[in-house]
CSV table of C-alpha atoms and ligand atoms in Angstrom, one decimal:
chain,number,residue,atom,x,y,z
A,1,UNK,CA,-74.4,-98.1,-113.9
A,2,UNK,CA,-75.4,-100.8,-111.9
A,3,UNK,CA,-79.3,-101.6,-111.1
A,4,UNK,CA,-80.0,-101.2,-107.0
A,5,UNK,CA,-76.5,-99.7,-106.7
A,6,UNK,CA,-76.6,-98.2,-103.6
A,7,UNK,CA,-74.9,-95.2,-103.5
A,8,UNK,CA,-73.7,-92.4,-100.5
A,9,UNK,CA,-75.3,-89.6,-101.9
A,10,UNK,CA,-77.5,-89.0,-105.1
A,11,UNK,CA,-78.0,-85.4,-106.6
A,12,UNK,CA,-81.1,-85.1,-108.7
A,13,UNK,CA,-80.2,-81.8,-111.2
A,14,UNK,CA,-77.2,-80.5,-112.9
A,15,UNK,CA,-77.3,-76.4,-112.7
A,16,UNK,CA,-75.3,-74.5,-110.3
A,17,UNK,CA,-77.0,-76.1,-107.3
A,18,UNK,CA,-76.8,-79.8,-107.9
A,19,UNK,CA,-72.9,-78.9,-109.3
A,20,UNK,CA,-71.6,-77.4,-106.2
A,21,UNK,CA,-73.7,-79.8,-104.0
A,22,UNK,CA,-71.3,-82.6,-106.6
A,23,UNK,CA,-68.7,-80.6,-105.6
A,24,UNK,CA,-68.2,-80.7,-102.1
A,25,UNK,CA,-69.6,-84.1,-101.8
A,26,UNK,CA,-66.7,-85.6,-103.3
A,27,UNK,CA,-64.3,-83.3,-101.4
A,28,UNK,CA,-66.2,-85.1,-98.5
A,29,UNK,CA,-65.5,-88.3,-100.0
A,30,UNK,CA,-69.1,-89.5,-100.6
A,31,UNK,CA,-69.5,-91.6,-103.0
A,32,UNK,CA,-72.6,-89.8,-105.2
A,33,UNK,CA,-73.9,-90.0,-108.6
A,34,UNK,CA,-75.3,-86.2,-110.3
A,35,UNK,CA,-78.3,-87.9,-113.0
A,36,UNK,CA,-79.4,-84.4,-115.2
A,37,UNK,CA,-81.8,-85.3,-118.2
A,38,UNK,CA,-80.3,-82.0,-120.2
A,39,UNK,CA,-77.4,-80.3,-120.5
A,40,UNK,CA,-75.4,-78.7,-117.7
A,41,UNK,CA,-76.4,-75.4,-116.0
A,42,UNK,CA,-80.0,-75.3,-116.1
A,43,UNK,CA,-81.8,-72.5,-116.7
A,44,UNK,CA,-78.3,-70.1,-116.7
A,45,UNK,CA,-76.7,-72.1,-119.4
A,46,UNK,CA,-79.5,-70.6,-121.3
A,47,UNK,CA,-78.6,-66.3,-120.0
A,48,UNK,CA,-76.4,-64.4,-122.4
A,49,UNK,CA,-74.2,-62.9,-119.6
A,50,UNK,CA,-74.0,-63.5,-116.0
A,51,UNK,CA,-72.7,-60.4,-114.3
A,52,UNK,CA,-73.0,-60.8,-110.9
A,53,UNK,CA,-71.2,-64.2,-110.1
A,54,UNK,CA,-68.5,-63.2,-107.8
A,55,UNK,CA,-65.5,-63.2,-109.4
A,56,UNK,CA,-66.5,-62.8,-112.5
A,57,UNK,CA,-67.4,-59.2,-113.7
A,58,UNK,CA,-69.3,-60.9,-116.7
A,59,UNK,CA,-69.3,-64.5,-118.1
A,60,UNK,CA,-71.7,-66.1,-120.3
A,61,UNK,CA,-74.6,-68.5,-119.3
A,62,UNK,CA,-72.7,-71.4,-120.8
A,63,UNK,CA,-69.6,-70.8,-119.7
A,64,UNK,CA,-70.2,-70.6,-116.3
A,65,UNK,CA,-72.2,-73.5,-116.7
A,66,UNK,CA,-69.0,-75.5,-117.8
A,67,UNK,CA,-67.0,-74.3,-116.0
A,68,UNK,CA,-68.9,-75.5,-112.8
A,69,UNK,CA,-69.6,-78.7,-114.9
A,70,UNK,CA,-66.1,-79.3,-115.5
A,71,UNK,CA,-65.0,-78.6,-111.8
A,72,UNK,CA,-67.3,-81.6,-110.2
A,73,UNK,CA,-66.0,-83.4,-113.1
A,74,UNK,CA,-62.3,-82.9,-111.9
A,75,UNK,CA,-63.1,-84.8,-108.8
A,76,UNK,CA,-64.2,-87.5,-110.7
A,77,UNK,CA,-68.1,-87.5,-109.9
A,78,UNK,CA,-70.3,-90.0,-112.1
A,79,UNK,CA,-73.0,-88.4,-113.7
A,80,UNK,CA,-75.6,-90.2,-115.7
A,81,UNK,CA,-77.5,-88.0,-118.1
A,82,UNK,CA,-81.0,-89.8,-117.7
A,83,UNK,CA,-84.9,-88.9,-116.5
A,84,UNK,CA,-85.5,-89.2,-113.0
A,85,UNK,CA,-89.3,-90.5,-112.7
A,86,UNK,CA,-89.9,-91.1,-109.2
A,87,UNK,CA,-87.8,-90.3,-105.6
A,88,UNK,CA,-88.8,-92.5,-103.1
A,89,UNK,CA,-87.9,-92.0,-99.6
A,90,UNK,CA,-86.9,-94.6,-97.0
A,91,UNK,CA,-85.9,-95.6,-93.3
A,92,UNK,CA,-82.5,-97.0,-94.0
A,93,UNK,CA,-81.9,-95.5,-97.5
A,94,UNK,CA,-83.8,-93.1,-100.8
A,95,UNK,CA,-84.2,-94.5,-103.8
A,96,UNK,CA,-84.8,-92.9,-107.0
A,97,UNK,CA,-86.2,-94.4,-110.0
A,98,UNK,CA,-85.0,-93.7,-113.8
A,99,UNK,CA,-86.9,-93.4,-116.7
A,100,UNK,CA,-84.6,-96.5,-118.5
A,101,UNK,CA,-86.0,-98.8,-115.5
A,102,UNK,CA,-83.2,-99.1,-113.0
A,103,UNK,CA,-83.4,-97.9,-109.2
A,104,UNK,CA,-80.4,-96.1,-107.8
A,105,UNK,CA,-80.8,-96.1,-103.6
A,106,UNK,CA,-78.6,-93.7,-101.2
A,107,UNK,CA,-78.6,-92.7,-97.6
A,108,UNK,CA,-78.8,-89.0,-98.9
A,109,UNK,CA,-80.8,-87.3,-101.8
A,110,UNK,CA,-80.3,-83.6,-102.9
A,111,UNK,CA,-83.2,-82.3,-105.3
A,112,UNK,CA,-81.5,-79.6,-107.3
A,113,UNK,CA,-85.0,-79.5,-109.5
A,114,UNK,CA,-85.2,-75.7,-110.4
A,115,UNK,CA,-88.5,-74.7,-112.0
A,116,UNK,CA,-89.6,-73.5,-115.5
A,117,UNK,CA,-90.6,-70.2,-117.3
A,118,UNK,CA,-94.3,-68.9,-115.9
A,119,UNK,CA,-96.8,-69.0,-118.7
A,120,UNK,CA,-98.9,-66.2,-119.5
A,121,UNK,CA,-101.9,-68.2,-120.6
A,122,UNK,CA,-103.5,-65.7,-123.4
A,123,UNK,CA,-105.0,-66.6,-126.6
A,124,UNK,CA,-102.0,-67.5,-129.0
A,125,UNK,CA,-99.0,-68.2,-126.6
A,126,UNK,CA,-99.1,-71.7,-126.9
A,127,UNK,CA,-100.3,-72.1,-130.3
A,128,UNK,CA,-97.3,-70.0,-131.4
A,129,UNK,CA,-94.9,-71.2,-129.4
A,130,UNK,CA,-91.8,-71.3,-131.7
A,131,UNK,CA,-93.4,-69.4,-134.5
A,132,UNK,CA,-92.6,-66.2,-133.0
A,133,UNK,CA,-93.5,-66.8,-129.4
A,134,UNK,CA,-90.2,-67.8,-127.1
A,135,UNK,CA,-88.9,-67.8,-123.3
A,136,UNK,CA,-85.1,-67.8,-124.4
A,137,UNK,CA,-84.0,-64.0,-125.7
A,138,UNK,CA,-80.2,-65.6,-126.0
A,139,UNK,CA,-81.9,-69.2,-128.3
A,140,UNK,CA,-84.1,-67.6,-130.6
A,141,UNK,CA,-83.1,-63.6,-130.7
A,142,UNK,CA,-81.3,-64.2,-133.5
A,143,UNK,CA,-84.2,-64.9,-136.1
A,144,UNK,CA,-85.5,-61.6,-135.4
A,145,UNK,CA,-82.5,-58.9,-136.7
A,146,UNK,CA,-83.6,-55.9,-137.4
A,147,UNK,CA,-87.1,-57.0,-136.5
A,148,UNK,CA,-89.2,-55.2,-133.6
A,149,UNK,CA,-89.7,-57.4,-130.7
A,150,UNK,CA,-92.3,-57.4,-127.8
A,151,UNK,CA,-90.7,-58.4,-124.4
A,152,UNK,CA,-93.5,-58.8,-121.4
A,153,UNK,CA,-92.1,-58.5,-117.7
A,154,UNK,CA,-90.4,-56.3,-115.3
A,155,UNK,CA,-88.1,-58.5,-113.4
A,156,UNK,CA,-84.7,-59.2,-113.7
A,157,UNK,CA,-85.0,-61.4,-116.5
A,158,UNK,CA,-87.3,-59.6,-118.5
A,159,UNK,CA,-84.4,-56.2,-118.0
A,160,UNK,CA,-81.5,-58.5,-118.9
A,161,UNK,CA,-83.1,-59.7,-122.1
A,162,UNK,CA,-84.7,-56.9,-123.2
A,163,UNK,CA,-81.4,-55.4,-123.4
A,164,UNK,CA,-79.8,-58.3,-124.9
A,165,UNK,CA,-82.8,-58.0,-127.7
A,166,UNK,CA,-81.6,-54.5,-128.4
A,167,UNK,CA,-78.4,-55.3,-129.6
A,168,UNK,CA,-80.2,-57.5,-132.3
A,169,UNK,CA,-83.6,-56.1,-133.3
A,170,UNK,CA,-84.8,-52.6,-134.5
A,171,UNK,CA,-87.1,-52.0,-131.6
A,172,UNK,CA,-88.4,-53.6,-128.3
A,173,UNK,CA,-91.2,-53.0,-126.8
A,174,UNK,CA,-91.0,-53.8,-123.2
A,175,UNK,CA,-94.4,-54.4,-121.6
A,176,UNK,CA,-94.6,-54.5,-118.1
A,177,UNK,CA,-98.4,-54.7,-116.2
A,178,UNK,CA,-97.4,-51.3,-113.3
A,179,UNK,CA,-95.4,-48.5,-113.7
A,180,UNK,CA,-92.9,-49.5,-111.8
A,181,UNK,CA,-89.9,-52.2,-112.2
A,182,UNK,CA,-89.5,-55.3,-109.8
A,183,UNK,CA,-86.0,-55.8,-111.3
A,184,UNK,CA,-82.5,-54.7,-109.8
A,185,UNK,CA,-81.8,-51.2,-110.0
A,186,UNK,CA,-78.6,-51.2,-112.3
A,187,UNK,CA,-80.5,-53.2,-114.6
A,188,UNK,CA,-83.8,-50.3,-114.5
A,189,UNK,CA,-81.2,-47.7,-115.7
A,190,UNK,CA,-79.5,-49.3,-118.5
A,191,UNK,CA,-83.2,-50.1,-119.6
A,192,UNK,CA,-84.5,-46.6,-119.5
A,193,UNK,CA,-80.8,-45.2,-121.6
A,194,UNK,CA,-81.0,-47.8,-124.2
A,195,UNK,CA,-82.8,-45.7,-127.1
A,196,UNK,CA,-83.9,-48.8,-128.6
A,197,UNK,CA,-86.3,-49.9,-125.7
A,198,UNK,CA,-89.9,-48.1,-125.6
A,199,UNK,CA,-91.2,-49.4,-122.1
A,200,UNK,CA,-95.1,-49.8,-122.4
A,201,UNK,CA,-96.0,-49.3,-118.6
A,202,UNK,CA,-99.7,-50.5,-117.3
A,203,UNK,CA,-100.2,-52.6,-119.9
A,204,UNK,CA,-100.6,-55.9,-120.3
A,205,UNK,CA,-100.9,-58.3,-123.4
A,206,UNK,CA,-103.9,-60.0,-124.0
A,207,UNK,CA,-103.7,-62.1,-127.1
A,208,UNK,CA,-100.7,-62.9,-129.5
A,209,UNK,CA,-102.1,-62.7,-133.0
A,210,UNK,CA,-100.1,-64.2,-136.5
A,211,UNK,CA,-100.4,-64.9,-139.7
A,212,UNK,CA,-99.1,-67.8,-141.9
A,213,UNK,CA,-95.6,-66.4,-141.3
A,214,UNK,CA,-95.4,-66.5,-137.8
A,215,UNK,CA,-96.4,-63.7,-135.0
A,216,UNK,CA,-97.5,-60.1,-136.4
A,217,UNK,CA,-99.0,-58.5,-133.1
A,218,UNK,CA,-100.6,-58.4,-130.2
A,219,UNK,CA,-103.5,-57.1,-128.1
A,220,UNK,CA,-102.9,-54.7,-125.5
A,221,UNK,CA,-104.6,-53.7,-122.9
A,222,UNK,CA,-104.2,-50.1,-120.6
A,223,UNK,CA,-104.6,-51.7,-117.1
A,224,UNK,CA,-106.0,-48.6,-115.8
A,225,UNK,CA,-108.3,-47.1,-118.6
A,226,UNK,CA,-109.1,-50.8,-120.0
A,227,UNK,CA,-108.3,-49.1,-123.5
A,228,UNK,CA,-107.4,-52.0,-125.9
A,229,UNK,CA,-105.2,-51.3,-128.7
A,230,UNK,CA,-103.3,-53.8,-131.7
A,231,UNK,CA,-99.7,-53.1,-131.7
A,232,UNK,CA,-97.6,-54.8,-134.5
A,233,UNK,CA,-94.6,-57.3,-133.2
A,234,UNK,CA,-92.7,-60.5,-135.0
A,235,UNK,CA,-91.5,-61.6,-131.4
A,236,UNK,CA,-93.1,-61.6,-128.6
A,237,UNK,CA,-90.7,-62.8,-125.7
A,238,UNK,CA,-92.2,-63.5,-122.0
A,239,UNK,CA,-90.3,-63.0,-119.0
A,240,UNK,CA,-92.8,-63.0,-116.2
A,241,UNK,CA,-91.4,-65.0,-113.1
A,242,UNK,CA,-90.4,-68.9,-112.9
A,243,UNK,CA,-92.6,-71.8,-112.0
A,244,UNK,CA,-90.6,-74.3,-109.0
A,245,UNK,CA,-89.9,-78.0,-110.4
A,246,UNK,CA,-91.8,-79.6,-107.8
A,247,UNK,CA,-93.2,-82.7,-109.7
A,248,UNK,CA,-90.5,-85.2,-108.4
A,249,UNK,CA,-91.3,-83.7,-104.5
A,250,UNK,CA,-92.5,-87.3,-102.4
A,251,UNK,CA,-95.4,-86.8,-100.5
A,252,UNK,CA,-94.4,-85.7,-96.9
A,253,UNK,CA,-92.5,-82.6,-97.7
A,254,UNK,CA,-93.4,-79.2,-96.9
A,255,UNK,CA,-94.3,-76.8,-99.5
A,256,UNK,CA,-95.3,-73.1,-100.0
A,257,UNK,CA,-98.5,-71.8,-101.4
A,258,UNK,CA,-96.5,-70.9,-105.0
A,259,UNK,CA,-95.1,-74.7,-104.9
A,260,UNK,CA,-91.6,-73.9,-103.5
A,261,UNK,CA,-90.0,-76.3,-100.8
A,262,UNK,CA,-89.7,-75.6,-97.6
A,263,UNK,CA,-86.7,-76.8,-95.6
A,264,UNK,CA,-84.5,-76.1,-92.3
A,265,UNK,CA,-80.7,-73.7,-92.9
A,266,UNK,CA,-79.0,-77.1,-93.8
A,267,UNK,CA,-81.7,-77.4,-96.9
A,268,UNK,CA,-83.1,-80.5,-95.1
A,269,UNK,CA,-86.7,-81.2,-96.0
A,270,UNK,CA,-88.5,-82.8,-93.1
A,271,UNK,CA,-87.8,-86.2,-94.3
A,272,UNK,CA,-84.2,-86.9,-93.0
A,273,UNK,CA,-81.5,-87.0,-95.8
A,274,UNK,CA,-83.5,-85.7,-98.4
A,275,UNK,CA,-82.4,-82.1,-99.6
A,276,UNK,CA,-84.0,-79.4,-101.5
A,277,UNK,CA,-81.3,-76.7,-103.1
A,278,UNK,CA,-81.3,-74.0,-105.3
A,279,UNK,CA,-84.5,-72.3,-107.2
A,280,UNK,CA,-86.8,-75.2,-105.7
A,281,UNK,CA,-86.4,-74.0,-102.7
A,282,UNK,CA,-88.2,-71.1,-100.4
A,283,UNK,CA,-86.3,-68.2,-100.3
A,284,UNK,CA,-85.6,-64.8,-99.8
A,285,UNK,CA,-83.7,-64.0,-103.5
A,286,UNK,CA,-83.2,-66.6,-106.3
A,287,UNK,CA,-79.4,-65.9,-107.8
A,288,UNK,CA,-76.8,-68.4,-109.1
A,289,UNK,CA,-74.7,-67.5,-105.9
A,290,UNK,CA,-77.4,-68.6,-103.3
A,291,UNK,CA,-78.2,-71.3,-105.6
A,292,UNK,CA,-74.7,-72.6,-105.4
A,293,UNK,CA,-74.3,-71.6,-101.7
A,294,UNK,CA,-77.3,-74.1,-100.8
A,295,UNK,CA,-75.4,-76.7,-102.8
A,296,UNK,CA,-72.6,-76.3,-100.5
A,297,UNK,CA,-74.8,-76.4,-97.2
A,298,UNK,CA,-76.5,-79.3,-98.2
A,299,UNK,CA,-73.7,-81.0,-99.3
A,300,UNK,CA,-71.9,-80.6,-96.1
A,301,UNK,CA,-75.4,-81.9,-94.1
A,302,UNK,CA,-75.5,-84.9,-96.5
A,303,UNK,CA,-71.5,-85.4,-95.6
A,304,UNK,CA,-72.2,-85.3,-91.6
A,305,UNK,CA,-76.1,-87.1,-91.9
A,306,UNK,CA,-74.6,-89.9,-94.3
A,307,UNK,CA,-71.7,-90.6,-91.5
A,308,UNK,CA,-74.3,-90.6,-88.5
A,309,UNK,CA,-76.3,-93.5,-91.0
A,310,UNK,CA,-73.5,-95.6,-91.5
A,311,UNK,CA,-72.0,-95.4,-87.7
A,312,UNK,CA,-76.4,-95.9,-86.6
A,313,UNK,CA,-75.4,-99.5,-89.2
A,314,UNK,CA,-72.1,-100.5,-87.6
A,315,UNK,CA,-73.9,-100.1,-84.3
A,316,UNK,CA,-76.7,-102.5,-85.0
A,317,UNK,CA,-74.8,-105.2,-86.6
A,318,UNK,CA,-75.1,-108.8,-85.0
A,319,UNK,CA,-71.8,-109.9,-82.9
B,401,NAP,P1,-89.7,-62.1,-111.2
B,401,NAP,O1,-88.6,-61.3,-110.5
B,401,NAP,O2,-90.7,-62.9,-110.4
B,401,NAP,O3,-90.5,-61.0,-112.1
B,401,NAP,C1,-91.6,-61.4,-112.9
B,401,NAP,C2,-92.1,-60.2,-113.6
B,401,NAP,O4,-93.2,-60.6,-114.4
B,401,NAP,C3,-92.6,-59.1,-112.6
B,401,NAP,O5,-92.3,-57.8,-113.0
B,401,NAP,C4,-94.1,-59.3,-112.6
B,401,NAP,O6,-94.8,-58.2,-112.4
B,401,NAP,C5,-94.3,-59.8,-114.1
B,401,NAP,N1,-95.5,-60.7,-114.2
B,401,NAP,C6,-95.7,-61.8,-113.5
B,401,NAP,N2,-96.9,-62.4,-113.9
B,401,NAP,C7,-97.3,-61.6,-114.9
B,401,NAP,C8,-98.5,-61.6,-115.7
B,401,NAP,N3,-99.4,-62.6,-115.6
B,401,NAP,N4,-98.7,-60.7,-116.6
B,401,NAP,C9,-97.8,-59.7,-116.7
B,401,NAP,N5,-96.6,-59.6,-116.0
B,401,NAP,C10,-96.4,-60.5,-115.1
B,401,NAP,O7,-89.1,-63.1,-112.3
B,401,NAP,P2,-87.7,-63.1,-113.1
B,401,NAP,O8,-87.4,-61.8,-113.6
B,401,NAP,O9,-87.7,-64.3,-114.0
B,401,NAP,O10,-86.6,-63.4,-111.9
B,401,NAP,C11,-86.8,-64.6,-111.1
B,401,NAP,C12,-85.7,-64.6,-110.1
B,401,NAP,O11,-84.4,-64.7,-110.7
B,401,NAP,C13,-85.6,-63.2,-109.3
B,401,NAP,O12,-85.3,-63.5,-108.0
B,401,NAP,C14,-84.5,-62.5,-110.0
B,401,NAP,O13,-83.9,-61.5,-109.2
B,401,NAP,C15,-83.6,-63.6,-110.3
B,401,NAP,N6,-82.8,-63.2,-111.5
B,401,NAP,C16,-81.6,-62.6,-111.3
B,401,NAP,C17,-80.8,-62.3,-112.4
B,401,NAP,C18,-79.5,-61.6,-112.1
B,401,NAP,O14,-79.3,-61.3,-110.9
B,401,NAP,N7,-78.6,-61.4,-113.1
B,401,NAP,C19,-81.2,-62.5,-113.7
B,401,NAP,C20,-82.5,-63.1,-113.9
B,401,NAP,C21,-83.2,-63.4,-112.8
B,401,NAP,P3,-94.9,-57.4,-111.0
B,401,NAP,O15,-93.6,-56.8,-110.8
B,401,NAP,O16,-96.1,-56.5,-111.1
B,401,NAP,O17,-95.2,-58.6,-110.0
């Protein structure tokens, strides 16, 4: 890596978005760096199965991830597995700023960011945060076999999980604050079959209670009768939405109320050659497939824009 290196195109983020964006950049001959502080995939390489990834009729998490991973690699992408501390944006070129001190500046940037788990923020969550308390059904459902579990949600995630608990623990509880599910409809069915799921509708948890051995319950509450009631649990797992990865957003570019960026079809934010993709981004749906289908798009923008810059340079060289 070279300090001030100035590159065609830089992708910030290495899930699904950022890897197809790395993808058809290179097919488009740009010469672009991926930087992603983790591991490959992003939040997916984290799901137990993927089932709706066209093409695949079920894949895990990870090895989708790879699989994407190892098809920008094939085109011989650099990556640089490093923290991203600021992205500033420029007239003739973006730079962006690693935690290790060195600036990396291109005519294009694509923020592939994603977001985080939403927090519940009730009495216990964070103080037991890994002592029975977890966002990851497919990292830590393992330690509770044959244990009774406590999932809170009713989207997608909190369906796909809290069947995926089911084929581990004894029971799961799945809490969920109406009585109706926001997840997908396939996913509502298999729910309500699975014996070992006891759906606790209008309820919400209001504190996450343990002893010196980890979580051993929690408070509910009847949304509707304001009945409170302890209910014994070892895990409680919480699924309730996502939370954008906006911190690295420069100043300038639009955002939604809930923090999500808001761009034009070619996920171009209103500072030219600067991208949003993926979960980061406003939208109607958040899947892998639209997330990878921005990638594309912006890819394909940062291709045409990058090509405009350089011809703009050429033009307004000295004779
Ligand atoms: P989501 O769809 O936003 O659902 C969040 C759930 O948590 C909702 O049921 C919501 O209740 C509940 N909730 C939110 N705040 C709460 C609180 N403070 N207390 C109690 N409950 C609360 O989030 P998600 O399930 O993580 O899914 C995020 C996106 O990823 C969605 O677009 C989803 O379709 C997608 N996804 C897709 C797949 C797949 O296709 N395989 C898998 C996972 C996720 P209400 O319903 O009352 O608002």
């Amino acid at each position: 890596m070279t300090t001030n290196k100035r590159y065609d195109l830089i992708i910030v983020g290495g899930g699904p978005a950022g890897l197809t964006a790395a993808i058809y950049a290179m097919r488009a001959a740009l010469d672009t760096v991926l930087i992603e502080k983790g591991v490959h995939g992003g939040q997916i390489a984290m799901s137990d199965s993927v089932e709706n990834y066209p093409g695949f009729e079920t894949i895990s998490g990870f090895e989708l991830s790879q699989k994407l991973s190892d098809h920008a690699k094939s085109y011989g992408v650099e990556m640089i597995q490093k923290e991203v501390v600021a992205v500033e944006p420029g007239l003739e070129f973006h730079s962006v700023r690693l935690d290790d001190g060195n600036t990396l500046n291109a005519y294009a940037v694509i923020l592939a960011l994603g977001g985080y788990p939403r927090r519940l923020n009730i009495p216990g969550e964070n103080t037991f945060y890994g002592k029975g308390v977890s966002y990851c059904a497919t990292c830590d459902g393992f330690f509770f076999r044959n244990k009774t579990v406590l999932v809170v949600g009713g989207g997608d995630t909190a369906l796909e999980e809290s069947l995926y608990l089911a084929k581990i623990a004894k029971h799961v509880y799945l809490v969920h604050r109406r009585d109706a599910f926001r997840g997908s409809r396939i996913l509502q069915q298999r729910v309500l079959a699975e014996c070992k799921i006891e759906v606790l509708w209008n309820t919400v948890v209001t504190e996450i209670k343990a002893d010196e051995n980890g979580v051993n319950g929690v408070i509910l509450e009847d949304t509707q009768t304001k009945e409170k009631r302890n209910l014994a649990t070892e895990g409680v797992f919480i699924f309730v939405g996502f939370t954008p990865n906006n911190t690295l957003v420069p100043g300038g570019v639009d955002m939604n109320t809930q923090g999500y960026v808001v761009t034009d079809e070619k996920c171009e934010t209103r500072i030219p050659g600067l991208f949003v993709v993926g979960d980061l981004r406003q939208k109607y749906a958040r899947q892998i497939v639209i997330a990878a289908g921005d990638g594309c798009i912006a890819a394909l923008a940062a291709a045409h824009y990058v090509e405009m810059k350089k011809a703009s340079q050429e033009c307004a060289l000295p004779e």
